[in-house]
mmCIF file of C-alpha atoms in Angstrom:
data_model
loop_
_atom_site.group_PDB
_atom_site.id
_atom_site.type_symbol
_atom_site.label_atom_id
_atom_site.label_comp_id
_atom_site.label_asym_id
_atom_site.label_seq_id
_atom_site.Cartn_x
_atom_site.Cartn_y
_atom_site.Cartn_z
ATOM 1 C CA MET W 1 1.867 5.897 -56.986
ATOM 2 C CA VAL W 2 -1.431 7.680 -57.401
ATOM 3 C CA PRO W 3 -3.972 6.765 -55.582
ATOM 4 C CA ALA W 4 -6.803 5.556 -57.227
ATOM 5 C CA PRO W 5 -9.884 8.535 -58.234
ATOM 6 C CA GLY W 6 -12.414 8.360 -55.636
ATOM 7 C CA LEU W 7 -10.545 7.414 -52.262
ATOM 8 C CA PRO W 8 -8.603 9.539 -50.084
ATOM 9 C CA SER W 9 -4.879 8.909 -50.573
ATOM 10 C CA PRO W 10 -4.980 7.608 -46.638
ATOM 11 C CA PHE W 11 -7.258 4.351 -47.747
ATOM 12 C CA VAL W 12 -5.293 3.305 -50.164
ATOM 13 C CA ASP W 13 -2.302 1.179 -49.814
ATOM 14 C CA ILE W 14 1.235 3.361 -50.477
ATOM 15 C CA PHE W 15 2.690 0.059 -52.270
ATOM 16 C CA SER W 16 -0.539 -2.362 -53.318
ATOM 17 C CA GLY W 17 -2.815 0.381 -54.465
ATOM 18 C CA THR W 18 -5.584 -2.005 -52.617
ATOM 19 C CA ALA W 19 -8.024 0.307 -50.366
ATOM 20 C CA ARG W 20 -8.149 -0.830 -47.032
ATOM 21 C CA ALA W 21 -11.694 -1.638 -44.560
ATOM 22 C CA VAL W 22 -10.890 1.566 -42.737
ATOM 23 C CA GLN W 23 -13.494 4.114 -42.531
ATOM 24 C CA PRO W 24 -13.893 7.632 -42.143
ATOM 25 C CA ASP W 25 -15.769 7.953 -39.355
ATOM 26 C CA GLU W 26 -12.825 5.527 -37.941
ATOM 27 C CA VAL W 27 -10.292 7.244 -38.674
ATOM 28 C CA LEU W 28 -8.995 9.397 -35.449
ATOM 29 C CA ASP W 29 -7.898 13.362 -35.165
ATOM 30 C CA ASP W 30 -4.158 12.906 -34.074
ATOM 31 C CA PRO W 31 -2.230 11.997 -36.733
ATOM 32 C CA ALA W 32 -0.187 10.080 -34.153
ATOM 33 C CA LEU W 33 -2.754 7.246 -32.659
ATOM 34 C CA GLU W 34 -3.781 7.219 -36.443
ATOM 35 C CA ARG W 35 -0.113 5.083 -37.641
ATOM 36 C CA ARG W 36 -0.242 3.674 -34.596
ATOM 37 C CA ALA W 37 -3.689 2.311 -34.628
ATOM 38 C CA ARG W 38 -3.227 1.342 -38.715
ATOM 39 C CA ALA W 39 0.030 -1.141 -37.766
ATOM 40 C CA LEU W 40 -1.446 -2.594 -34.369
ATOM 41 C CA SER W 41 -4.645 -3.690 -36.614
ATOM 42 C CA VAL W 42 -2.550 -4.579 -39.186
ATOM 43 C CA GLY W 43 -0.796 -7.685 -36.754
ATOM 44 C CA LEU W 44 -4.828 -8.574 -36.130
ATOM 45 C CA ARG W 45 -6.618 -11.310 -37.525
ATOM 46 C CA CYS W 46 -10.327 -10.899 -38.378
ATOM 47 C CA LEU W 47 -12.378 -13.746 -36.407
ATOM 48 C CA VAL W 48 -14.911 -14.211 -39.699
ATOM 49 C CA CYS W 49 -11.928 -13.295 -42.196
ATOM 50 C CA GLN W 50 -9.500 -16.049 -41.112
ATOM 51 C CA ASN W 51 -6.813 -15.148 -43.148
ATOM 52 C CA GLN W 52 -6.978 -10.616 -43.079
ATOM 53 C CA SER W 53 -5.569 -8.349 -40.547
ATOM 54 C CA ILE W 54 -9.104 -6.301 -39.355
ATOM 55 C CA ASP W 55 -7.081 -3.269 -41.179
ATOM 56 C CA ASP W 56 -8.153 -5.062 -44.658
ATOM 57 C CA SER W 57 -11.687 -6.560 -43.903
ATOM 58 C CA ASP W 58 -15.143 -5.542 -44.658
ATOM 59 C CA ALA W 59 -16.969 -7.581 -41.577
ATOM 60 C CA ALA W 60 -18.810 -5.835 -39.184
ATOM 61 C CA LEU W 61 -16.497 -7.963 -36.277
ATOM 62 C CA ALA W 62 -13.042 -6.438 -38.112
ATOM 63 C CA LYS W 63 -15.065 -2.522 -37.711
ATOM 64 C CA ASP W 64 -15.211 -2.398 -34.323
ATOM 65 C CA LEU W 65 -12.305 -4.308 -33.518
ATOM 66 C CA ARG W 66 -10.465 -1.701 -35.036
ATOM 67 C CA VAL W 67 -12.772 1.111 -33.025
ATOM 68 C CA LEU W 68 -11.892 -0.321 -29.728
ATOM 69 C CA VAL W 69 -7.519 -0.303 -31.101
ATOM 70 C CA ARG W 70 -8.605 3.387 -31.764
ATOM 71 C CA GLU W 71 -10.623 3.407 -27.664
ATOM 72 C CA ARG W 72 -8.478 2.065 -26.019
ATOM 73 C CA LEU W 73 -5.358 4.107 -27.394
ATOM 74 C CA GLU W 74 -7.685 7.585 -26.891
ATOM 75 C CA ALA W 75 -7.684 6.321 -23.288
ATOM 76 C CA GLY W 76 -4.011 6.530 -22.383
ATOM 77 C CA ASP W 77 -3.694 2.664 -23.752
ATOM 78 C CA SER W 78 0.402 1.595 -24.942
ATOM 79 C CA ASP W 79 0.346 -0.061 -28.196
ATOM 80 C CA GLU W 80 0.974 -3.795 -25.784
ATOM 81 C CA ALA W 81 -1.825 -3.275 -22.940
ATOM 82 C CA VAL W 82 -4.524 -2.369 -26.257
ATOM 83 C CA ILE W 83 -2.820 -6.029 -27.515
ATOM 84 C CA ASP W 84 -3.051 -8.133 -24.069
ATOM 85 C CA TYR W 85 -6.937 -6.648 -23.780
ATOM 86 C CA VAL W 86 -7.436 -7.151 -27.657
ATOM 87 C CA VAL W 87 -5.776 -11.147 -26.992
ATOM 88 C CA ALA W 88 -7.766 -11.312 -22.810
ATOM 89 C CA ARG W 89 -10.958 -10.911 -24.958
ATOM 90 C CA TYR W 90 -10.098 -12.944 -28.133
ATOM 91 C CA GLY W 91 -7.785 -15.678 -27.544
ATOM 92 C CA GLU W 92 -4.106 -15.570 -28.870
ATOM 93 C CA PHE W 93 -5.596 -17.036 -32.556
ATOM 94 C CA VAL W 94 -6.294 -13.229 -33.477
ATOM 95 C CA LEU W 95 -2.684 -12.107 -33.182
ATOM 96 C CA LEU W 96 -1.695 -12.350 -37.179
ATOM 97 C CA LYS W 97 2.084 -13.327 -35.810
ATOM 98 C CA PRO W 98 1.572 -15.207 -33.135
ATOM 99 C CA ARG W 99 3.290 -14.577 -29.400
ATOM 100 C CA LEU W 100 5.998 -17.467 -28.376
ATOM 101 C CA SER W 101 5.192 -18.999 -25.345
ATOM 102 C CA PHE W 102 5.075 -23.315 -25.113
ATOM 103 C CA GLY W 103 1.444 -23.799 -26.304
ATOM 104 C CA THR W 104 2.871 -22.283 -29.826
ATOM 105 C CA ILE W 105 6.690 -24.406 -29.222
ATOM 106 C CA VAL W 106 4.498 -27.444 -28.712
ATOM 107 C CA LEU W 107 2.248 -26.779 -31.941
ATOM 108 C CA TRP W 108 5.859 -26.365 -34.178
ATOM 109 C CA THR W 109 7.616 -28.928 -32.609
ATOM 110 C CA ALA W 110 4.272 -31.535 -32.529
ATOM 111 C CA PRO W 111 4.971 -32.280 -36.624
ATOM 112 C CA ALA W 112 9.058 -33.003 -36.461
ATOM 113 C CA ALA W 113 8.793 -34.883 -33.026
ATOM 114 C CA LEU W 114 5.829 -37.161 -34.569
ATOM 115 C CA ILE W 115 8.575 -37.602 -37.624
ATOM 116 C CA LEU W 116 11.052 -38.325 -35.693
ATOM 117 C CA ALA W 117 9.114 -40.619 -33.642
ATOM 118 C CA GLY W 118 8.118 -42.902 -36.779
ATOM 119 C CA ALA W 119 11.407 -43.153 -38.050
ATOM 120 C CA ALA W 120 13.131 -44.753 -34.850
ATOM 121 C CA PHE W 121 10.450 -46.160 -34.278
ATOM 122 C CA ALA W 122 10.312 -47.552 -37.990
ATOM 123 C CA LEU W 123 13.868 -48.197 -37.750
ATOM 124 C CA TYR W 124 14.068 -49.815 -34.277
ATOM 125 C CA SER W 125 11.484 -52.309 -36.550
ATOM 126 C CA ALA W 126 14.222 -53.302 -38.974
ATOM 127 C CA ARG W 127 16.626 -53.778 -35.998
ATOM 128 C CA ARG W 128 14.477 -56.534 -34.239
ATOM 129 C CA HIS W 129 13.308 -58.212 -37.728
ATOM 130 C CA LYS W 130 16.950 -58.636 -38.626
ATOM 131 C CA ARG W 131 18.181 -60.082 -34.889
ATOM 132 C CA GLU W 132 15.004 -62.941 -35.665
ATOM 133 C CA PRO W 133 16.355 -65.806 -36.762
ATOM 134 C CA ALA W 134 15.295 -67.252 -40.506
ATOM 135 C CA SER W 135 13.719 -70.125 -40.714
ATOM 136 C CA ILE W 136 14.855 -73.189 -42.755
ATOM 137 C CA GLY W 137 12.654 -74.726 -43.664
ATOM 138 C CA LEU W 138 11.573 -78.232 -41.682
ATOM 139 C CA THR W 139 13.696 -80.148 -39.542
ATOM 140 C CA ALA W 140 13.713 -83.958 -39.978
ATOM 141 C CA ASP W 141 10.761 -85.230 -38.139
ATOM 142 C CA GLU W 142 9.364 -82.528 -39.516
ATOM 143 C CA GLU W 143 9.987 -83.428 -43.245
ATOM 144 C CA SER W 144 8.967 -87.664 -41.558
ATOM 145 C CA ALA W 145 5.909 -86.669 -39.535
ATOM 146 C CA VAL W 146 4.094 -84.504 -43.116
ATOM 147 C CA GLU W 147 5.945 -87.303 -45.143
ATOM 148 C CA ARG W 148 3.039 -89.907 -42.722
ATOM 149 C CA THR W 149 0.770 -87.942 -43.033
ATOM 150 C CA LEU W 150 1.078 -87.378 -47.025
ATOM 151 C CA ALA W 151 1.349 -91.452 -47.108
ATOM 152 C CA GLU W 152 -1.791 -92.530 -44.847
ATOM 153 C CA ARG W 153 -4.052 -90.244 -46.982
ATOM 154 C CA GLY W 154 -2.545 -91.505 -50.030
ATOM 155 C CA LEU W 155 -1.697 -88.567 -51.554
#
């Protein structure tokens, strides 16, 4: 795919032709470190846009996070150390693909558990309702009492 006119090729996504938000002053001199920085920033959520990675976002906070990622890489941190550092500062929400933990397991299984609990309660209620004897009408004593009351009132 041919880059858009006026945009340098490193700032254009090869697959979709869309421009990224990375500014020329953010790009690292070392191509290997820049590739790592881009790979990391694609997986980090922009806390302003929330449905974009910091690589795609033009928000000032996204730029700050891109610069932070690059600074940590230049300081010699591993990819995992950079991610851990960002998560420690901003929480798990900053990850576009959250890590598997107790909290995420609860979050993803709670709806299914609630549906199953509701279905079990409905089934229990239906079975309990079946066991109760059906009303068969008034007994003979009750019918005579009703007739006496109606006769006394002249109905």
